[in-house]
Coordinates of N, CA and C in Angstrom, one line a residue:
Chain X
G226 N -17.4 -5.1 9.6 CA -15.9 -5.3 9.5 C -15.2 -4.0 9.6
A227 N -13.8 -4.2 9.7 CA -13.0 -3.0 9.8 C -13.0 -2.2 8.5
V228 N -12.6 -0.9 8.7 CA -12.7 0.0 7.6 C -11.3 0.6 7.3
V229 N -10.9 0.5 6.0 CA -9.7 1.2 5.5 C -10.1 2.3 4.6
S230 N -9.7 3.5 4.8 CA -10.1 4.6 4.0 C -8.9 5.1 3.2
Q231 N -9.1 5.4 1.9 CA -8.0 5.8 1.1 C -8.4 7.2 0.5
H232 N -7.4 8.1 0.4 CA -7.6 9.4 -0.1 C -6.4 9.9 -0.9
P233 N -6.6 10.6 -2.0 CA -7.9 10.8 -2.7 C -8.4 9.6 -3.4
S234 N -9.6 9.6 -3.9 CA -10.1 8.5 -4.7 C -9.7 8.6 -6.2
R235 N -9.4 9.9 -6.5 CA -9.1 10.1 -7.9 C -8.2 11.4 -8.0
V236 N -7.1 11.3 -8.7 CA -6.2 12.4 -8.9 C -5.6 12.5 -10.3
I237 N -5.5 13.7 -10.8 CA -4.9 13.9 -12.0 C -3.7 14.9 -11.8
C238 N -2.5 14.5 -12.3 CA -1.4 15.4 -12.0 C -0.6 15.5 -13.3
K239 N 0.3 16.5 -13.3 CA 1.1 16.8 -14.5 C 2.4 15.9 -14.4
S240 N 2.9 15.5 -15.5 CA 4.1 14.7 -15.5 C 5.2 15.5 -14.8
G241 N 6.0 14.8 -14.0 CA 7.1 15.4 -13.3 C 6.8 15.8 -11.9
T242 N 5.5 15.9 -11.5 CA 5.1 16.3 -10.2 C 4.9 15.0 -9.3
S243 N 4.8 15.3 -8.0 CA 4.6 14.2 -7.0 C 3.2 14.1 -6.5
V244 N 2.8 13.0 -6.2 CA 1.4 12.8 -5.7 C 1.4 11.9 -4.4
K245 N 0.7 12.4 -3.4 CA 0.7 11.6 -2.1 C -0.7 10.9 -2.0
I246 N -0.7 9.7 -1.6 CA -1.9 8.9 -1.4 C -1.9 8.5 0.1
E247 N -3.0 8.7 0.8 CA -3.1 8.3 2.2 C -4.0 7.1 2.3
C248 N -3.6 6.3 3.3 CA -4.4 5.1 3.6 C -4.5 5.0 5.1
R249 N -5.7 5.0 5.6 CA -6.0 5.1 7.0 C -6.8 3.9 7.5
S250 N -6.5 3.3 8.6 CA -7.3 2.3 9.2 C -8.2 3.0 10.2
L251 N -9.5 3.0 10.0 CA -10.3 3.9 10.8 C -10.7 3.4 12.2
D252 N -10.8 2.1 12.3 CA -11.3 1.6 13.6 C -10.4 0.4 14.1
F253 N -9.2 0.4 13.7 CA -8.3 -0.6 14.2 C -6.9 -0.1 13.9
Q254 N -5.9 -0.8 14.6 CA -4.5 -0.4 14.4 C -3.9 -1.4 13.5
A255 N -3.0 -0.9 12.6 CA -2.4 -1.8 11.7 C -0.9 -1.6 11.7
T256 N -0.2 -2.5 12.2 CA 1.3 -2.5 12.2 C 1.8 -2.6 10.8
T257 N 1.1 -3.3 10.0 CA 1.5 -3.6 8.6 C 0.4 -3.2 7.7
M258 N 0.7 -2.4 6.6 CA -0.2 -2.1 5.6 C 0.5 -2.5 4.3
F259 N -0.3 -2.7 3.2 CA 0.2 -3.2 2.0 C -0.3 -2.2 0.8
W260 N 0.6 -2.0 -0.1 CA 0.2 -1.2 -1.3 C 0.3 -2.0 -2.5
Y261 N -0.8 -1.9 -3.3 CA -0.9 -2.6 -4.6 C -1.1 -1.7 -5.7
R262 N -0.9 -2.2 -6.9 CA -1.1 -1.4 -8.1 C -1.8 -2.3 -9.1
Q263 N -2.8 -1.7 -9.8 CA -3.6 -2.4 -10.7 C -3.7 -1.6 -12.0
F264 N -3.2 -2.2 -13.1 CA -3.3 -1.6 -14.4 C -4.6 -2.1 -15.0
P265 N -5.1 -1.3 -16.0 CA -6.5 -1.7 -16.6 C -6.5 -3.2 -17.1
K266 N -7.6 -3.8 -16.8 CA -7.8 -5.2 -17.1 C -6.8 -6.2 -16.6
Q267 N -6.0 -5.8 -15.6 CA -5.1 -6.7 -15.0 C -5.4 -6.9 -13.5
S268 N -4.7 -7.8 -12.9 CA -4.9 -8.1 -11.5 C -4.1 -7.2 -10.6
L269 N -4.3 -7.2 -9.4 CA -3.6 -6.4 -8.4 C -2.2 -7.0 -8.3
M270 N -1.2 -6.1 -8.2 CA 0.2 -6.5 -8.0 C 0.7 -5.9 -6.7
L271 N 1.2 -6.7 -5.8 CA 1.7 -6.1 -4.6 C 3.0 -5.3 -4.9
M272 N 3.0 -4.1 -4.4 CA 4.2 -3.2 -4.6 C 5.1 -3.2 -3.4
A273 N 4.5 -3.1 -2.2 CA 5.3 -2.9 -1.1 C 4.6 -3.2 0.2
T274 N 5.3 -3.5 1.2 CA 4.7 -3.8 2.6 C 5.2 -2.6 3.4
S275 N 4.3 -1.9 4.0 CA 4.5 -0.8 4.9 C 4.5 -1.2 6.3
N276 N 5.6 -0.9 7.0 CA 5.7 -1.3 8.4 C 5.8 -0.1 9.3
E277 N 5.0 0.0 10.3 CA 4.9 1.1 11.2 C 6.3 1.3 11.9
G278 N 6.8 2.5 11.8 CA 8.1 2.8 12.5 C 9.3 2.2 11.9
S279 N 9.2 1.6 10.7 CA 10.4 1.1 10.1 C 10.3 1.2 8.6
K280 N 11.3 0.9 7.9 CA 11.3 1.0 6.4 C 10.4 0.0 5.7
A281 N 9.9 0.5 4.6 CA 9.0 -0.4 3.9 C 9.8 -1.5 3.1
T282 N 9.1 -2.6 2.8 CA 9.8 -3.6 2.1 C 9.1 -3.6 0.7
Y283 N 10.0 -3.5 -0.3 CA 9.5 -3.4 -1.7 C 9.6 -4.7 -2.5
E284 N 8.6 -5.0 -3.3 CA 8.7 -6.1 -4.2 C 9.7 -5.9 -5.3
Q285 N 10.1 -7.0 -5.8 CA 11.2 -6.9 -6.9 C 10.6 -6.1 -8.1
G286 N 11.4 -5.2 -8.5 CA 11.0 -4.4 -9.7 C 10.4 -3.1 -9.3
V287 N 10.1 -2.9 -8.1 CA 9.4 -1.6 -7.7 C 10.5 -0.7 -7.1
E288 N 10.6 0.5 -7.7 CA 11.6 1.4 -7.3 C 11.3 2.1 -6.0
K289 N 12.1 1.9 -5.0 CA 11.8 2.5 -3.7 C 12.0 4.0 -3.7
D290 N 12.8 4.5 -4.5 CA 13.0 6.0 -4.5 C 11.9 6.7 -5.3
K291 N 11.2 5.9 -6.1 CA 10.1 6.5 -6.8 C 8.8 6.4 -6.0
F292 N 8.6 5.4 -5.3 CA 7.4 5.1 -4.6 C 7.8 5.2 -3.1
L293 N 7.7 6.4 -2.5 CA 8.0 6.6 -1.1 C 6.9 6.2 -0.2
I294 N 7.2 5.4 0.8 CA 6.2 4.9 1.7 C 6.6 5.4 3.1
N295 N 5.6 5.9 3.8 CA 5.8 6.4 5.2 C 4.7 5.8 6.0
H296 N 5.0 5.2 7.1 CA 4.0 4.5 8.0 C 4.3 5.1 9.4
A297 N 3.9 6.3 9.6 CA 4.3 7.0 10.8 C 3.5 6.6 12.0
S298 N 2.3 6.1 11.8 CA 1.5 5.8 13.0 C 0.8 4.4 12.7
L299 N 0.1 3.9 13.7 CA -0.6 2.6 13.6 C -1.8 2.7 12.7
T300 N -2.2 3.9 12.3 CA -3.4 4.0 11.5 C -3.2 4.8 10.2
L301 N -2.0 5.1 9.9 CA -1.8 5.9 8.6 C -0.5 5.4 7.9
S302 N -0.7 5.1 6.6 CA 0.4 4.9 5.8 C 0.2 5.8 4.5
T303 N 1.3 6.3 4.0 CA 1.2 7.2 2.8 C 2.1 6.6 1.8
L304 N 1.7 6.7 0.5 CA 2.4 6.4 -0.7 C 2.6 7.6 -1.5
T305 N 3.8 8.0 -1.7 CA 4.1 9.2 -2.6 C 4.7 8.7 -3.9
V306 N 4.1 9.0 -5.0 CA 4.6 8.7 -6.3 C 5.4 10.0 -6.7
T307 N 6.7 9.9 -6.8 CA 7.6 11.0 -7.0 C 7.9 11.1 -8.5
S308 N 8.0 12.3 -9.0 CA 8.3 12.6 -10.4 C 7.4 11.7 -11.3
A309 N 6.1 11.8 -11.2 CA 5.2 10.9 -11.8 C 5.3 11.1 -13.4
H310 N 5.1 10.0 -14.1 CA 5.1 10.0 -15.5 C 3.8 9.2 -16.0
P311 N 3.5 9.4 -17.2 CA 2.2 8.7 -17.7 C 2.2 7.2 -17.4
E312 N 3.3 6.6 -17.5 CA 3.3 5.1 -17.2 C 3.0 4.8 -15.8
D313 N 3.0 5.8 -14.9 CA 2.6 5.5 -13.5 C 1.1 5.6 -13.3
S314 N 0.4 6.0 -14.4 CA -1.0 6.1 -14.3 C -1.6 4.7 -14.0
S315 N -2.3 4.5 -12.9 CA -2.8 3.2 -12.5 C -3.8 3.4 -11.4
F316 N -4.3 2.3 -10.9 CA -5.2 2.2 -9.8 C -4.4 1.7 -8.6
Y317 N -4.2 2.6 -7.6 CA -3.4 2.2 -6.4 C -4.3 1.9 -5.2
I318 N -4.1 0.7 -4.6 CA -5.0 0.2 -3.5 C -4.1 -0.1 -2.3
C319 N -4.6 0.3 -1.2 CA -3.9 -0.1 0.1 C -4.8 -1.2 0.8
S320 N -4.1 -1.9 1.7 CA -4.8 -2.9 2.5 C -4.2 -3.0 3.9
A321 N -4.9 -3.5 4.8 CA -4.4 -3.8 6.1 C -5.2 -5.0 6.7
R322 N -4.5 -5.6 7.7 CA -5.2 -6.7 8.4 C -5.3 -6.3 9.9
V323 N -6.4 -6.8 10.5 CA -6.5 -6.7 11.9 C -5.4 -7.5 12.5
Q324 N -4.8 -7.1 13.6 CA -3.7 -7.7 14.1 C -4.0 -9.0 15.0
N325 N -4.5 -10.0 14.3 CA -4.7 -11.2 15.1 C -4.5 -12.5 14.2
G326 N -3.5 -12.4 13.4 CA -3.1 -13.6 12.7 C -3.2 -13.5 11.2
A327 N -2.5 -14.5 10.5 CA -2.4 -14.5 9.1 C -3.7 -14.8 8.4
N328 N -4.6 -15.5 9.0 CA -5.7 -15.9 8.3 C -7.0 -15.2 8.7
T329 N -6.8 -14.0 9.2 CA -8.0 -13.1 9.2 C -8.1 -12.4 7.9
E330 N -9.2 -11.8 7.7 CA -9.4 -11.2 6.4 C -8.6 -9.9 6.3
A331 N -8.3 -9.6 5.0 CA -7.6 -8.3 4.7 C -8.7 -7.3 4.3
F332 N -8.5 -6.0 4.8 CA -9.4 -5.0 4.4 C -8.7 -4.0 3.5
F333 N -9.5 -3.7 2.4 CA -8.9 -2.8 1.4 C -9.5 -1.4 1.4
G334 N -8.7 -0.5 1.0 CA -9.2 0.8 0.7 C -10.0 0.8 -0.6
Q335 N -10.6 1.9 -0.9 CA -11.5 2.0 -2.1 C -10.7 2.3 -3.4
G336 N -9.3 2.5 -3.2 CA -8.5 2.7 -4.3 C -8.3 4.1 -4.7
T337 N -7.2 4.4 -5.4 CA -7.0 5.8 -5.9 C -6.6 5.7 -7.4
R338 N -7.4 6.3 -8.2 CA -7.1 6.3 -9.6 C -6.2 7.5 -9.9
L339 N -5.0 7.2 -10.3 CA -4.0 8.2 -10.6 C -3.9 8.3 -12.2
T340 N -4.0 9.5 -12.7 CA -3.8 9.8 -14.1 C -2.7 10.8 -14.2
V341 N -1.7 10.5 -14.9 CA -0.6 11.5 -15.1 C -0.6 12.0 -16.5
V342 N -0.7 13.3 -16.7 CA -0.9 13.8 -18.0 C 0.4 14.6 -18.5
Chain E
D33 N 3.2 -18.2 -2.2 CA 1.9 -18.8 -2.1 C 1.7 -19.8 -3.3
A34 N 1.0 -20.9 -3.1 CA 0.7 -21.8 -4.1 C -0.2 -21.2 -5.1
K35 N -0.2 -21.8 -6.3 CA -0.9 -21.2 -7.5 C -2.4 -21.7 -7.5
T36 N -3.3 -20.9 -8.0 CA -4.7 -21.3 -8.2 C -5.1 -21.1 -9.6
T37 N -6.0 -21.8 -10.1 CA -6.5 -21.7 -11.4 C -8.0 -21.5 -11.4
Q38 N -8.5 -20.5 -12.1 CA -9.9 -20.2 -12.1 C -10.3 -19.9 -13.6
P39 N -11.6 -20.1 -13.9 CA -12.0 -19.8 -15.3 C -12.0 -18.2 -15.4
N40 N -11.7 -17.8 -16.6 CA -11.6 -16.3 -16.9 C -12.9 -15.6 -16.6
S41 N -14.0 -16.2 -17.0 CA -15.3 -15.6 -16.9 C -16.4 -16.6 -16.8
M42 N -17.4 -16.2 -16.1 CA -18.6 -17.0 -16.0 C -19.8 -16.1 -16.1
E43 N -20.9 -16.6 -16.5 CA -22.1 -15.9 -16.7 C -23.3 -16.6 -16.0
S44 N -24.1 -15.8 -15.3 CA -25.3 -16.4 -14.6 C -26.4 -15.5 -14.7
N45 N -27.6 -16.0 -14.3 CA -28.8 -15.2 -14.3 C -29.1 -14.7 -12.9
E46 N -29.7 -13.6 -12.9 CA -30.1 -13.0 -11.6 C -31.0 -14.0 -10.8
E47 N -30.8 -14.0 -9.5 CA -31.6 -14.8 -8.6 C -31.4 -16.3 -8.7
E48 N -30.4 -16.7 -9.5 CA -30.0 -18.1 -9.5 C -28.7 -18.3 -8.8
P49 N -28.4 -19.6 -8.3 CA -27.2 -19.9 -7.7 C -26.0 -19.8 -8.6
V50 N -24.9 -19.5 -8.1 CA -23.6 -19.4 -8.9 C -22.6 -20.2 -8.2
H51 N -21.9 -21.1 -9.0 CA -20.8 -21.9 -8.4 C -19.5 -21.5 -9.1
L52 N -18.6 -20.9 -8.4 CA -17.3 -20.5 -9.0 C -16.2 -21.4 -8.5
P53 N -15.6 -22.1 -9.5 CA -14.6 -23.1 -9.2 C -13.2 -22.6 -9.0
C54 N -12.4 -23.3 -8.3 CA -11.0 -22.9 -8.2 C -10.2 -24.2 -8.0
N55 N -9.2 -24.3 -8.8 CA -8.3 -25.5 -8.6 C -7.0 -25.1 -8.0
H56 N -6.6 -25.8 -7.0 CA -5.3 -25.5 -6.3 C -4.6 -26.9 -6.0
S57 N -4.2 -27.5 -7.0 CA -3.7 -28.9 -6.9 C -2.4 -29.0 -6.1
T58 N -1.6 -27.8 -6.0 CA -0.4 -27.8 -5.2 C -0.5 -27.3 -3.8
I59 N -1.7 -27.3 -3.3 CA -2.0 -26.7 -2.0 C -1.2 -27.5 -0.9
S60 N -0.7 -26.8 0.1 CA 0.0 -27.5 1.1 C -1.0 -27.7 2.3
G61 N -0.6 -28.5 3.3 CA -1.4 -28.7 4.4 C -1.8 -27.5 5.3
T62 N -0.9 -26.5 5.2 CA -1.2 -25.3 6.0 C -1.7 -24.2 5.3
D63 N -2.1 -24.4 4.0 CA -2.7 -23.3 3.2 C -4.2 -23.1 3.5
Y64 N -4.6 -21.9 3.8 CA -6.0 -21.6 3.9 C -6.4 -21.1 2.5
I65 N -7.7 -21.4 2.2 CA -8.3 -20.9 0.9 C -9.1 -19.7 1.2
H66 N -8.7 -18.6 0.6 CA -9.4 -17.3 0.7 C -10.1 -16.9 -0.6
W67 N -11.2 -16.3 -0.5 CA -11.9 -15.7 -1.6 C -12.1 -14.2 -1.4
Y68 N -11.8 -13.4 -2.4 CA -12.1 -12.0 -2.4 C -12.8 -11.6 -3.7
R69 N -13.5 -10.5 -3.7 CA -14.1 -10.1 -4.9 C -13.8 -8.6 -5.1
Q70 N -13.8 -8.2 -6.3 CA -13.5 -6.8 -6.6 C -14.6 -6.3 -7.6
L71 N -15.4 -5.4 -7.1 CA -16.4 -4.7 -7.9 C -15.7 -3.7 -8.8
P72 N -16.3 -3.3 -9.9 CA -15.7 -2.3 -10.8 C -15.3 -1.0 -10.1
S73 N -14.0 -0.6 -10.3 CA -13.4 0.6 -9.8 C -13.4 0.7 -8.2
Q74 N -13.4 -0.5 -7.6 CA -13.3 -0.5 -6.1 C -12.1 -1.4 -5.7
G75 N -11.7 -1.2 -4.4 CA -10.8 -2.2 -3.9 C -11.4 -3.5 -3.6
P76 N -10.7 -4.6 -3.5 CA -11.3 -5.9 -3.2 C -11.9 -5.9 -1.9
E77 N -12.9 -6.9 -1.7 CA -13.5 -7.1 -0.4 C -13.5 -8.6 -0.1
Y78 N -13.3 -8.9 1.2 CA -13.3 -10.3 1.6 C -14.6 -10.9 1.4
V79 N -14.6 -12.2 1.0 CA -15.8 -12.9 0.9 C -15.9 -14.0 1.9
I80 N -14.9 -14.9 1.9 CA -14.9 -16.1 2.8 C -13.6 -16.7 2.8
H81 N -13.3 -17.5 3.8 CA -12.1 -18.4 3.8 C -12.3 -19.7 4.6
G82 N -11.5 -20.7 4.3 CA -11.6 -21.9 5.0 C -10.4 -22.8 4.9
L83 N -10.3 -23.8 5.7 CA -9.1 -24.7 5.7 C -9.5 -26.1 5.1
T84 N -10.4 -26.8 5.8 CA -10.8 -28.1 5.4 C -12.3 -28.3 5.3
S85 N -13.0 -27.8 6.3 CA -14.4 -27.9 6.3 C -15.1 -26.9 5.5
N86 N -16.3 -27.2 5.0 CA -17.1 -26.2 4.3 C -17.5 -25.1 5.2
V87 N -17.6 -23.9 4.7 CA -17.9 -22.7 5.5 C -19.0 -21.9 4.9
N88 N -19.8 -21.3 5.8 CA -20.9 -20.5 5.4 C -20.8 -19.2 6.1
N89 N -21.2 -18.1 5.3 CA -21.4 -16.8 6.0 C -22.5 -16.1 5.3
R90 N -22.7 -14.8 5.6 CA -23.9 -14.2 5.1 C -23.7 -13.9 3.6
M91 N -22.5 -13.9 3.1 CA -22.3 -13.5 1.7 C -22.3 -14.8 0.8
A92 N -21.7 -15.9 1.3 CA -21.5 -17.0 0.4 C -21.2 -18.3 1.2
S93 N -21.1 -19.4 0.5 CA -20.6 -20.6 1.1 C -19.4 -21.1 0.3
L94 N -18.5 -21.8 1.0 CA -17.3 -22.3 0.5 C -17.3 -23.8 0.6
A95 N -17.3 -24.5 -0.5 CA -17.2 -26.0 -0.5 C -15.8 -26.4 -0.8
I96 N -15.2 -27.1 0.1 CA -13.8 -27.6 -0.2 C -13.8 -29.1 -0.4
A97 N -13.1 -29.5 -1.5 CA -13.0 -30.9 -1.8 C -12.3 -31.6 -0.7
E98 N -12.5 -32.9 -0.6 CA -12.0 -33.7 0.5 C -10.4 -33.7 0.4
D99 N -9.9 -33.8 -0.8 CA -8.4 -33.7 -1.0 C -7.9 -32.3 -1.0
R100 N -8.7 -31.4 -0.9 CA -8.4 -29.9 -0.8 C -7.7 -29.4 -2.1
K101 N -7.8 -30.1 -3.2 CA -7.2 -29.7 -4.4 C -8.1 -28.8 -5.2
S102 N -9.3 -28.6 -4.8 CA -10.2 -27.7 -5.4 C -11.2 -27.2 -4.4
S103 N -11.8 -26.1 -4.8 CA -12.9 -25.5 -3.9 C -13.9 -24.8 -4.8
T104 N -15.0 -24.5 -4.3 CA -16.1 -23.9 -5.0 C -16.7 -22.8 -4.1
L105 N -16.8 -21.6 -4.6 CA -17.5 -20.5 -4.0 C -18.9 -20.5 -4.5
I106 N -19.8 -20.5 -3.6 CA -21.2 -20.6 -3.9 C -22.0 -19.4 -3.5
L107 N -22.5 -18.7 -4.5 CA -23.4 -17.6 -4.2 C -24.8 -18.1 -4.4
H108 N -25.6 -18.1 -3.3 CA -26.9 -18.9 -3.3 C -27.9 -18.3 -4.2
R109 N -27.9 -17.0 -4.3 CA -28.9 -16.3 -5.1 C -28.3 -15.0 -5.6
A110 N -27.8 -15.1 -6.8 CA -27.0 -13.9 -7.4 C -27.9 -12.7 -7.6
T111 N -27.3 -11.6 -7.3 CA -28.0 -10.3 -7.7 C -27.0 -9.6 -8.6
L112 N -27.5 -8.5 -9.2 CA -26.7 -7.7 -10.1 C -25.5 -7.1 -9.4
R113 N -25.6 -6.9 -8.1 CA -24.5 -6.3 -7.3 C -23.4 -7.4 -7.1
D114 N -23.7 -8.6 -7.4 CA -22.6 -9.6 -7.3 C -21.7 -9.7 -8.5
A115 N -22.0 -8.9 -9.5 CA -21.1 -8.8 -10.7 C -19.8 -8.2 -10.3
A116 N -18.7 -9.0 -10.4 CA -17.4 -8.6 -9.9 C -16.4 -9.6 -10.4
V117 N -15.1 -9.3 -10.1 CA -14.1 -10.3 -10.4 C -13.8 -11.0 -9.0
Y118 N -13.9 -12.3 -9.1 CA -13.7 -13.2 -7.9 C -12.3 -13.8 -7.9
Y119 N -11.6 -13.6 -6.8 CA -10.3 -14.1 -6.7 C -10.2 -15.2 -5.6
C120 N -9.6 -16.3 -6.0 CA -9.3 -17.5 -5.1 C -7.9 -17.4 -4.8
I121 N -7.5 -17.3 -3.5 CA -6.1 -17.1 -3.1 C -5.8 -18.0 -1.9
L122 N -4.6 -18.7 -2.0 CA -4.1 -19.5 -1.0 C -3.2 -18.7 -0.1
R123 N -3.4 -18.9 1.2 CA -2.6 -18.2 2.2 C -2.0 -19.2 3.2
E124 N -0.7 -19.2 3.2 CA 0.0 -20.1 4.1 C -0.1 -19.6 5.5
Y125 N -0.5 -20.4 6.5 CA -0.6 -19.9 7.8 C 0.8 -19.6 8.4
S126 N 1.0 -18.3 8.7 CA 2.3 -17.9 9.2 C 2.2 -17.3 10.6
G127 N 1.0 -17.1 11.0 CA 0.8 -16.6 12.4 C 1.0 -15.1 12.5
G128 N 1.5 -14.4 11.5 CA 1.8 -13.0 11.7 C 1.0 -12.1 10.8
G129 N 0.5 -12.6 9.7 CA -0.3 -11.7 8.8 C 0.6 -10.6 8.1
A130 N 1.9 -11.0 8.0 CA 2.9 -9.9 7.5 C 3.0 -9.9 6.0
D131 N 2.4 -10.8 5.3 CA 2.6 -10.9 3.9 C 1.4 -10.4 3.1
G132 N 1.6 -9.7 2.0 CA 0.5 -9.3 1.2 C -0.1 -10.5 0.4
L133 N -1.2 -10.3 -0.2 CA -1.9 -11.3 -1.0 C -1.3 -11.4 -2.4
T134 N -1.3 -12.6 -3.0 CA -0.9 -12.8 -4.3 C -2.2 -13.0 -5.1
F135 N -2.6 -12.0 -6.0 CA -3.8 -12.2 -6.7 C -3.5 -12.8 -8.1
G136 N -4.3 -13.7 -8.5 CA -4.3 -14.2 -9.9 C -5.2 -13.4 -10.7
K137 N -5.6 -14.0 -11.8 CA -6.5 -13.2 -12.7 C -7.9 -13.2 -12.3
G138 N -8.3 -14.2 -11.5 CA -9.7 -14.3 -11.0 C -10.7 -14.6 -12.1
T139 N -11.9 -14.7 -11.7 CA -13.1 -15.0 -12.6 C -14.0 -13.8 -12.6
H140 N -14.2 -13.4 -13.8 CA -15.1 -12.2 -14.1 C -16.5 -12.8 -14.1
L141 N -17.3 -12.5 -13.1 CA -18.7 -13.0 -13.0 C -19.6 -12.0 -13.6
I142 N -20.4 -12.4 -14.6 CA -21.4 -11.5 -15.3 C -22.7 -12.0 -14.9
I143 N -23.6 -11.1 -14.4 CA -24.9 -11.5 -14.0 C -25.9 -10.8 -15.0
Q144 N -26.7 -11.7 -15.6 CA -27.7 -11.2 -16.5 C -29.1 -11.0 -15.8
P145 N -29.7 -9.9 -16.0 CA -31.0 -9.6 -15.4 C -32.1 -10.5 -15.9

């Protein structure tokens, strides 16, 4: 199957700093990528949809100025958590679909564990 | 996306079959049934999906009720590596793949050696 690679897998940062997470589709092109967040013992929650060459679409309650998304190419989307605070500590996961329809499988990155201290 | 209901957890023994149920009584005619699983500290991975007919692949089988209001994911011979949270998700066919997935709480599958 297709591969989605996320980097870094784990990051610890100080409160008030910014952290960038990369999501790459390694062997396919992805017009659309998705960013999820998962708190401990909870399910994944969709944060935003990243569209190549245009602005991301954010889910209700997700601050677009805090979670900056850039999808500059068909194989790379980045999520920057700006001015991170301890409550932003979470497991961030990206996803992409091969471009041939809604009911193909989604491929997920391995996730990024963010800890803000 | 329509709602699905799954048991919070299930337990099975290694090398035995596992049947994971999912209820989706409000499923529409154009909803596909997808299953994903998430191993500890990893992103989810695709398992299987189907519309009306039963489906088989190398990982599992999907049995879909005739009225499509429920489905069962079947792991034919569970191993310790199958211990994960299994998510049953309905996806409306939109032709574009432009929507993210809506994850419920899933079923935490525990495999005993």
